[in-house]
Coordinates of C-alpha atoms in Angstrom, one line a residue:
X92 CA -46.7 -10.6 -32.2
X93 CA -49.6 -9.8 -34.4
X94 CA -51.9 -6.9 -33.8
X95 CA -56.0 -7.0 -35.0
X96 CA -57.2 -4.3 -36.6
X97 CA -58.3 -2.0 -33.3
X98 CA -54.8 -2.7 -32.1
X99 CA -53.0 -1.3 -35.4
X100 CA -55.7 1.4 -36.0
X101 CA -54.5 2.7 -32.0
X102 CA -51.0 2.1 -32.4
X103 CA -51.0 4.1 -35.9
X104 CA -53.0 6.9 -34.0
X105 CA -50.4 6.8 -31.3
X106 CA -47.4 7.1 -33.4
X107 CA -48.9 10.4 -35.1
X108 CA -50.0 12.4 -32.4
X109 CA -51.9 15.5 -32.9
X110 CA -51.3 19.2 -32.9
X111 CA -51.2 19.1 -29.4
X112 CA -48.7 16.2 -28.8
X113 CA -46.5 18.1 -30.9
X114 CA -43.6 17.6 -28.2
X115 CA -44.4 14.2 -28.1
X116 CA -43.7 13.4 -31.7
X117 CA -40.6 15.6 -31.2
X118 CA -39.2 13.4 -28.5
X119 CA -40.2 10.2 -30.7
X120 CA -37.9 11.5 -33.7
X121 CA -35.1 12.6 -31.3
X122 CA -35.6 8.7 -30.2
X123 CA -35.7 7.6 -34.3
X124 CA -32.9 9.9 -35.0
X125 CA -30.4 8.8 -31.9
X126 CA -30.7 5.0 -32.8
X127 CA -30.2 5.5 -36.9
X128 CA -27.0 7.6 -35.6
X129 CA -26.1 4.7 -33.1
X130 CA -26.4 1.8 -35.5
X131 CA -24.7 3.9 -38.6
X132 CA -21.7 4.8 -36.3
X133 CA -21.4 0.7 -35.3
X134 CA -22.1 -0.1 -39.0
X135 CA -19.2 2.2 -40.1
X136 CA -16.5 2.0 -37.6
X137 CA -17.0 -2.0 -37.4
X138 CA -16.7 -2.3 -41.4
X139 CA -14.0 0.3 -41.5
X140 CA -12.3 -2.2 -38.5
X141 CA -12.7 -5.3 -40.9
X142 CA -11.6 -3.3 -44.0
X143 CA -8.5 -2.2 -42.0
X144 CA -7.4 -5.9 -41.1
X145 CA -8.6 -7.9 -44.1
X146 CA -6.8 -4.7 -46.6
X147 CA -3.6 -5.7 -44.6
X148 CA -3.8 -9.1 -44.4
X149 CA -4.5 -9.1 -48.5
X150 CA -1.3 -6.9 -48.9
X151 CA 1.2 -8.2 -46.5
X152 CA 0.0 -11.9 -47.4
X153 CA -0.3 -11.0 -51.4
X154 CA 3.7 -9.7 -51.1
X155 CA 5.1 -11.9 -48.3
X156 CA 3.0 -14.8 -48.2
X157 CA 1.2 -17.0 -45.4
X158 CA 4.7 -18.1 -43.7
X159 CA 8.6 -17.4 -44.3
X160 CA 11.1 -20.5 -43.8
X161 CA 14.3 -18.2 -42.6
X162 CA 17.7 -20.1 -41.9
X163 CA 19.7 -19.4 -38.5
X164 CA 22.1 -16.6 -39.9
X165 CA 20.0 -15.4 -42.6
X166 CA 21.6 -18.2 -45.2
X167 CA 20.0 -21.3 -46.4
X168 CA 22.4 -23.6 -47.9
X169 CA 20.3 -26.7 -49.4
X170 CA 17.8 -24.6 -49.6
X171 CA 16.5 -26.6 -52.9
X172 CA 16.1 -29.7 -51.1
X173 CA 13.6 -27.7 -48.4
X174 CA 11.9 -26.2 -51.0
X175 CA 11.1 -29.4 -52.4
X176 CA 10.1 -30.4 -49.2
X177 CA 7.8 -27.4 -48.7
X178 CA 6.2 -27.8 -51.8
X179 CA 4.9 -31.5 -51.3
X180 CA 3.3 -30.6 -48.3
X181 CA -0.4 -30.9 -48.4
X182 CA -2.6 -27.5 -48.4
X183 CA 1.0 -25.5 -49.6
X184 CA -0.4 -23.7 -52.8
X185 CA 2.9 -21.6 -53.5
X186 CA 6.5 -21.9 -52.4
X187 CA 9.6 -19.7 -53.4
X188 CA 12.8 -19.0 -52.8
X189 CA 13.1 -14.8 -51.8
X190 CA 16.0 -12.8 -50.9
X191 CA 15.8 -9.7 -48.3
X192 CA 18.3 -7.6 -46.9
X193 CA 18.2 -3.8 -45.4
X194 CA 21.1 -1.4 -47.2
X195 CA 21.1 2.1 -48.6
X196 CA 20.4 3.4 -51.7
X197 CA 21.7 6.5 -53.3
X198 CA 20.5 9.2 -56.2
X199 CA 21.4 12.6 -57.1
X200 CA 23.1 13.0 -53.2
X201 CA 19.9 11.4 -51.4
X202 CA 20.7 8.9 -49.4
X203 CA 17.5 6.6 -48.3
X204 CA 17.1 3.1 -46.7
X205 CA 16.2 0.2 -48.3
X206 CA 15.2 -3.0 -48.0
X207 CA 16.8 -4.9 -51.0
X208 CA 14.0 -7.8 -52.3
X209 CA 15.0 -11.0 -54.8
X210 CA 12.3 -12.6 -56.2
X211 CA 11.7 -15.2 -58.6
X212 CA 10.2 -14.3 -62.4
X213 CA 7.3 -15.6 -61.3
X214 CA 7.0 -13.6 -58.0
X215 CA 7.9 -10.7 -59.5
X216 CA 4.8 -10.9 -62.6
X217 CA 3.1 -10.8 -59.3
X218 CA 4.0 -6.9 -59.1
X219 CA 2.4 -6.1 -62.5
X220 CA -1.3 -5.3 -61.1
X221 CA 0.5 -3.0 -58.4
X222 CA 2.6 -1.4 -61.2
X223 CA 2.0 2.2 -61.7
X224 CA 4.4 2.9 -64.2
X225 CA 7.3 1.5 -66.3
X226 CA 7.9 -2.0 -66.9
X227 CA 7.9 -5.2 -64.7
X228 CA 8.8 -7.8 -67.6
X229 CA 12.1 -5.9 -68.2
X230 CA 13.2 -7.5 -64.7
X231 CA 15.8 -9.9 -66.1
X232 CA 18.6 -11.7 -64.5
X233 CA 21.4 -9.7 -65.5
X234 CA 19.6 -6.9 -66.6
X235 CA 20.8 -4.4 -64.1
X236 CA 17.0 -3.3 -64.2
X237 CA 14.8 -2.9 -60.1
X238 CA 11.9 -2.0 -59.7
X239 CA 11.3 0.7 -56.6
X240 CA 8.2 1.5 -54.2
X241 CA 6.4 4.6 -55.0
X242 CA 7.1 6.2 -51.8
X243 CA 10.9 5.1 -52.2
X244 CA 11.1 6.5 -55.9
X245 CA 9.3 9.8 -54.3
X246 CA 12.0 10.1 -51.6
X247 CA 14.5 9.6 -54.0
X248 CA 13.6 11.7 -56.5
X249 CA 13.9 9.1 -59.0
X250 CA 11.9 8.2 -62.1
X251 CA 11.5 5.0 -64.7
X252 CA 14.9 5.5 -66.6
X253 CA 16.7 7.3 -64.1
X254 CA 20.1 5.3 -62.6
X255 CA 20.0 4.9 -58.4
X256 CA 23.2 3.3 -56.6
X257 CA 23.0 0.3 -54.4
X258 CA 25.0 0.5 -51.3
X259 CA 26.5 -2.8 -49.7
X260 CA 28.1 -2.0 -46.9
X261 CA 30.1 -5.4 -47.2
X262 CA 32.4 -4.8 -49.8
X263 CA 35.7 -5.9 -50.7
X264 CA 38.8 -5.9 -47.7
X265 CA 41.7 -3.8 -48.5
X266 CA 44.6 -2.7 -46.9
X267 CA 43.1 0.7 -45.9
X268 CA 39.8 -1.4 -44.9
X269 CA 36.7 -2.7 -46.1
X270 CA 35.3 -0.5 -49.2
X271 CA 31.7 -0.5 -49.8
X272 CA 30.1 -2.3 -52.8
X273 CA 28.1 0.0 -54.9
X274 CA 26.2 -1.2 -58.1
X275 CA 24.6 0.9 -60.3
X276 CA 20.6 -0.3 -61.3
X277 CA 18.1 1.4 -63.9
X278 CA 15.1 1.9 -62.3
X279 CA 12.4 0.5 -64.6
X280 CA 9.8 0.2 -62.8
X281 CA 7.4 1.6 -59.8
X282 CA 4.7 -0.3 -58.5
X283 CA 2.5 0.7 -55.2
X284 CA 1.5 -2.1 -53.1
X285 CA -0.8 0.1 -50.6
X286 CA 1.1 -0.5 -47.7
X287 CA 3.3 2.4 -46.6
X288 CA 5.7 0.7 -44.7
X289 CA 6.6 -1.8 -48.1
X290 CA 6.4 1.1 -50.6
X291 CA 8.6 3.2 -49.0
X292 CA 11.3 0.8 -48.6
X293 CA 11.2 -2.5 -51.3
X294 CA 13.2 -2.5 -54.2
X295 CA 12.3 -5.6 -55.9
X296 CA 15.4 -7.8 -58.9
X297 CA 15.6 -10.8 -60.1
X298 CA 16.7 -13.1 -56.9
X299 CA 20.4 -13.9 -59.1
X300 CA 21.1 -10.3 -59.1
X301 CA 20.6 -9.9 -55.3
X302 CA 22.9 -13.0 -54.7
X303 CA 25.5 -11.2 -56.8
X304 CA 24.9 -7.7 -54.8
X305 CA 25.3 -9.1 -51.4
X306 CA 28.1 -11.9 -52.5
X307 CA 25.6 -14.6 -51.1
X308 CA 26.5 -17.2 -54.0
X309 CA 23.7 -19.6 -54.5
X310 CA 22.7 -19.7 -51.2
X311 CA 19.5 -17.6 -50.2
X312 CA 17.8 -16.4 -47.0
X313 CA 14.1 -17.7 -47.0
X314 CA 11.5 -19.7 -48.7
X315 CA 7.8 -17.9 -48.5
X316 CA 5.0 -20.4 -48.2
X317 CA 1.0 -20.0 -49.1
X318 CA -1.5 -22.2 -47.9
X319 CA -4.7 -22.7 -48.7
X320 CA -5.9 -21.3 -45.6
X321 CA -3.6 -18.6 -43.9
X322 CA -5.5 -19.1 -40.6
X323 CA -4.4 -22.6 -40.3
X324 CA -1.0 -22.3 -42.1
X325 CA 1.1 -23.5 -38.8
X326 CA -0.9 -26.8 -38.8
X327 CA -0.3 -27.2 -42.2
X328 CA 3.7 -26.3 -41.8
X329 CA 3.5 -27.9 -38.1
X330 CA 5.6 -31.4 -39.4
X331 CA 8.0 -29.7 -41.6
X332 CA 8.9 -27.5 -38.2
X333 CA 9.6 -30.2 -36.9
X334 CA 11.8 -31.5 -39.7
X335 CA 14.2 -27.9 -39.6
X336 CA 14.5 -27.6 -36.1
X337 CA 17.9 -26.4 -35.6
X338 CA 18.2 -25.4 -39.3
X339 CA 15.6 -22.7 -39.9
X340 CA 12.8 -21.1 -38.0
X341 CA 8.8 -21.4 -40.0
X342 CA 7.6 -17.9 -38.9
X343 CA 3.8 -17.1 -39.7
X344 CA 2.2 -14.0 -40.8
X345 CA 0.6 -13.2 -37.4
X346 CA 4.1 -13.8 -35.7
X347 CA 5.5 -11.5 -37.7
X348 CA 2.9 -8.8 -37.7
X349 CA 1.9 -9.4 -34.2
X350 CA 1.5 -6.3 -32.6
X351 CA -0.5 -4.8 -35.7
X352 CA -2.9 -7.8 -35.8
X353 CA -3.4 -7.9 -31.9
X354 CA -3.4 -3.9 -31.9
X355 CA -6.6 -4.1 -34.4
X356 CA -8.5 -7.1 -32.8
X357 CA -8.3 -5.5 -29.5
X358 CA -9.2 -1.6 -30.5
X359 CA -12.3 -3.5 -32.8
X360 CA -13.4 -5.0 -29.4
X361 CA -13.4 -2.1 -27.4
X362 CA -15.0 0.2 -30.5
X363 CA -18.2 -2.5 -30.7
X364 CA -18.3 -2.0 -26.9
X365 CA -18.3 1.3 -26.9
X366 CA -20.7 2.5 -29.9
X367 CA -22.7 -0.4 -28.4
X368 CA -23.2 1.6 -25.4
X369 CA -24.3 4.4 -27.7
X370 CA -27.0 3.1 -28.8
X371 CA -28.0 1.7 -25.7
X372 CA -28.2 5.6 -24.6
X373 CA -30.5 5.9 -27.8
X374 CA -33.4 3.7 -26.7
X375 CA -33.6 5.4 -23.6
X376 CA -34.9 8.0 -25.7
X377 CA -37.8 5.7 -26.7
X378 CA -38.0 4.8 -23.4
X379 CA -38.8 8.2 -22.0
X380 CA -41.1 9.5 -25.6
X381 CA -42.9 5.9 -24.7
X382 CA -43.4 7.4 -20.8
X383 CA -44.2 10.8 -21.6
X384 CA -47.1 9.3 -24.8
X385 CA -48.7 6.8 -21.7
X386 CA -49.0 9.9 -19.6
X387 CA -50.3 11.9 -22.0
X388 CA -52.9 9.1 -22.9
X389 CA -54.0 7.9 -19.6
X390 CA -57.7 8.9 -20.1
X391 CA -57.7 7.5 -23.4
X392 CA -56.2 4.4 -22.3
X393 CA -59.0 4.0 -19.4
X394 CA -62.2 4.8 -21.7
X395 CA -60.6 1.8 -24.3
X396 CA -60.5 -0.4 -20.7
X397 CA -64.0 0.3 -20.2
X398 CA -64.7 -0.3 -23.7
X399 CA -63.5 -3.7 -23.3
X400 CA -59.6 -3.7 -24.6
X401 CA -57.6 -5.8 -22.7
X402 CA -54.8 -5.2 -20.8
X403 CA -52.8 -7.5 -23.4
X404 CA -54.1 -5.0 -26.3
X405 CA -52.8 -2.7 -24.6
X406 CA -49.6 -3.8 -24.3
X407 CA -49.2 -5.1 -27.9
X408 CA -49.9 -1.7 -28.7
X409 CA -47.4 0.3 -26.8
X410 CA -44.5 -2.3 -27.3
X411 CA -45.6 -1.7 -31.2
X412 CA -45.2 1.6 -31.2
X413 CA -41.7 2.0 -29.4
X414 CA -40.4 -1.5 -31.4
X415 CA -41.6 0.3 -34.7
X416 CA -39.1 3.6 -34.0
X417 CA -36.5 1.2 -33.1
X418 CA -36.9 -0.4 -36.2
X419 CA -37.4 2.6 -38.5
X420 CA -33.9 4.1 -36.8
X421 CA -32.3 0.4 -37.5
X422 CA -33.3 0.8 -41.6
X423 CA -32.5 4.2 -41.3
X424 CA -29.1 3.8 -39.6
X425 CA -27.8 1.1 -42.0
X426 CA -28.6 3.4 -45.2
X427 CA -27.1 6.1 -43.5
X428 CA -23.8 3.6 -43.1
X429 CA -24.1 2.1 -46.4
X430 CA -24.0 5.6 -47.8
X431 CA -21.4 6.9 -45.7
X432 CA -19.2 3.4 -46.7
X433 CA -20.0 3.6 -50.3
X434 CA -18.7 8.2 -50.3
X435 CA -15.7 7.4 -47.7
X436 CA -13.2 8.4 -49.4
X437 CA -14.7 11.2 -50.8
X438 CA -15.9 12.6 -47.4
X439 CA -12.0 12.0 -46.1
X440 CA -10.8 14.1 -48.7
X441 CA -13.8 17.2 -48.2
X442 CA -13.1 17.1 -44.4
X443 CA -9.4 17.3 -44.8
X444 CA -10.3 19.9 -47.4
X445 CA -12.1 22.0 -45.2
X446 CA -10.1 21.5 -42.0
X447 CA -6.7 21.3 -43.6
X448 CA -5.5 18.8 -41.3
X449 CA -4.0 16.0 -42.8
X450 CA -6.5 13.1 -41.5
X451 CA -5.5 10.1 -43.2
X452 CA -1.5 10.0 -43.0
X453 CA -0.2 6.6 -44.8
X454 CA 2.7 7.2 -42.3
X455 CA 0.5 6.6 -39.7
X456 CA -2.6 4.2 -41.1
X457 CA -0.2 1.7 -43.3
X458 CA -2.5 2.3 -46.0
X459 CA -3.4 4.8 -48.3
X460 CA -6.8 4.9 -48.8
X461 CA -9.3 4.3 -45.8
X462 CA -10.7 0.7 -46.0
X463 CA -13.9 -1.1 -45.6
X464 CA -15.5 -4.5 -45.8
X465 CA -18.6 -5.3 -44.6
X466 CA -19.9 -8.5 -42.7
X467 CA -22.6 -10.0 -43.1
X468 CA -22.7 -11.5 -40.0
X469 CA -22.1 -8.5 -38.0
X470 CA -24.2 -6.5 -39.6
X471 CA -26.7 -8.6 -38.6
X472 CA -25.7 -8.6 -35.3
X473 CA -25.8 -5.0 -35.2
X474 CA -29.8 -5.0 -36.5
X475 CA -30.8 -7.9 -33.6
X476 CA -28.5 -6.1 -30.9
X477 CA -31.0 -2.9 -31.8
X478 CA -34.1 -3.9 -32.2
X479 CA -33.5 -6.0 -28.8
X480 CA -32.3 -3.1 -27.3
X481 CA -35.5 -1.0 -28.8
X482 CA -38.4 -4.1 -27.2
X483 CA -36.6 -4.2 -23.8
X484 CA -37.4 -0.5 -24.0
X485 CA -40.9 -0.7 -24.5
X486 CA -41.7 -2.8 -21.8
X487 CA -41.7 -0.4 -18.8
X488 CA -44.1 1.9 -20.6
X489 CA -46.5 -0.7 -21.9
X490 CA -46.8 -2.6 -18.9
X491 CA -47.6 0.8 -16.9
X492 CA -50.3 1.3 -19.8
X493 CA -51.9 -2.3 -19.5
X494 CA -52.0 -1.8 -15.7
X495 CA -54.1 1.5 -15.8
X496 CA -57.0 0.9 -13.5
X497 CA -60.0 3.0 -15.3
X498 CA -61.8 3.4 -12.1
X499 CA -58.8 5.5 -10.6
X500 CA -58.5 7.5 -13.4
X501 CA -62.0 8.2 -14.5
X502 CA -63.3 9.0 -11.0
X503 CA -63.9 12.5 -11.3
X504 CA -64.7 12.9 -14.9

């Protein structure tokens, strides 16, 4: 829609009212003001949404891989042979064998639950970008050295250097009963992998050391896969399923972390509906500031009929002006999100600060900091799902404008 020169020199005059129509322009910035608060809010909450799943997908993915091969009663015999198997399949990027098992762990008379994790060497170099203090390469076979969560180590009380117990509860039979295995480890090493749930639990040796803790031999209890695409890893692993029924069980990551994926897919959903709806509620402001201005103008509008505008300038006009503070609160809004995105963290902390409520609990969120990742995609969506919202508004008032008769109106002048 392009506007001649009368029609932008009118709409311009229109969109600064005068002295006069100061409640006017009032209502018009309420109007600008409500949609940059609508699309922000959508901006934010959407790329916090995204942040949220893809942060936990990149962690739980990063430290458990796209799929786990698990054996019926947690041991895998020929588990070589399968591995081999796995790692000629087409699209598998990574295979190896891993070790996990939930037992206790003991230090300086505190007692804490664990969940006992043997890697490979190579799995385990994995850790040194989410180490935070110590030493991963001192993880030997042999060595007697783990390496602990930071929320684990903080529960403990334990610290690089500092000697925890291992508690098997499947020991050794004797007369009076089965007696506990208990191994002492050094602790020479503390990573953080961002997820509470892992970092309060995992202690991470060398996958011979966990056979010799919980008298596995060389038998192990799964095989964690990566693909090239996790969103299509059970077609990838689809044949080889096929190949262990009745010996092991391919598990992918959204089966395992099903309720938590579903959870966040189906609160984003209902969030974009919602805040949606809140900016639909902000046009109606330019709805009614569009009204109120063809009211005010009605005299104005007739002596520019009788002048010769037509009722098409007209309307080009008034959809202008209303589609312009749409568009001005759509910029507006997505600097205001971009800002707010770029300082989250920082704006967490000062309102927790201020409050001193605890607003971001790792407990409770799985992470530790608050995530974002922006889409492209959406974001667009956002910006057309505005300004559409922002023309539909103008049309009420600019039709009522183009159909002003200026013999009614100028009558008794």
């Amino acid at each position: 829609m392009i506007l001649s020169p009368f029609e932008w020199t009118i709409a311009k005059r229109y969109m600064l009212p005068g002295r006069g129509e100061a409640f006017i322009a009032l209502v018009a910035g309420i109007s600008l003001v409500a949609v940059m608060l609508g699309v922000a809010a959508l901006v934010i909450v959407m790329s916090v949404m995204n942040g949220f799943r893809a942060e936990l997908l990149d962690k739980i993915v990063g430290l458990n891989g796209h799929a786990i091969i698990q054996a019926y009663g947690g041991r895998l015999d020929n588990w070589q042979d399968i591995l081999k198997r796995v790692q000629q399949t087409p699209d598998v990027t990574h295979a190896s064998p891993l070790i996990e098992q939930p037992l206790l762990a003991s230090f300086n008379g505190r007692v804490e639950a664990i969940l006992v994790r043997g890697n490979t060497a190579e799995d385990i170099k994995r850790l040194e970008d989410k180490r935070v203090d110590g030493v991963i390469g001192s993880l030997r076979p042999g060595s007697g050295n783990v390496a602990l969560g930071s929320r684990l180590a903080e529960n403990l009380g334990a610290r690089v250097g500092d000697s925890i117990t291992i508690i098997n509860p499947q020991g050794r039979s004797t007369p009076f009963g089965t007696v506990p295995r208990e191994i002492a480890y050094t602790v020479s090493a503390i990573f953080e992998v961002g997820v509470y749930d892992y970092d309060q639990a995992y202690v991470v040796m060398p996958i011979s050391d966990a056979q010799t803790l919980l008298l596995t031999g060389d038998t192990i209890g799964m095989i964690e896969v990566t693909t090239t695409n996790a969103d299509t890893v059970m077609d990838t692993l689809g044949p080889l399923k096929k190949e262990l029924e009745g010996q092991a069980v391919v598990t992918d990551w959204k089966t395992i972390n099903a309720s938590l994926f579903e959870a966040l897919a189906v609160e984003r959903v209902a969030m974009f509906i919602v805040l949606s709806i809140i900016v639909l509620v902000a046009v109606f402001n330019i709805l009614s500031s569009l009204i109120m201005l063809v009211r005010a103008k009605t005299r104005d509008i007739a002596i520019l009929r009788t002048m010769g505008a037509t009722r098409k300038s007209l309307l080009k006009i008034f959809v202008t002006i209303g589609f312009v503070i749409g568009a001005l609160g759509t910029l507006s809004g997505l600097a205001l999100g971009f800002v707010f995105l770029f300082f989250r963290q920082p704006i967490v902390n000062a309102i927790q600060y201020l409050t001193g409520q605890n607003l971001w609990d790792p407990s409770i969120r799985f992470l530790t900091e608050l995530p974002s990742r922006s889409d492209p995609v959406e974001i667009t969506t956002i910006c057309l799902m505005a300004l559409l919202f922002s023309f539909l508004a103008t049309l009420y008032p600019a039709l009522k404008a183009a159909s002003t008769d200026p013999v009614q109106v100028l009558r008794y002048e």
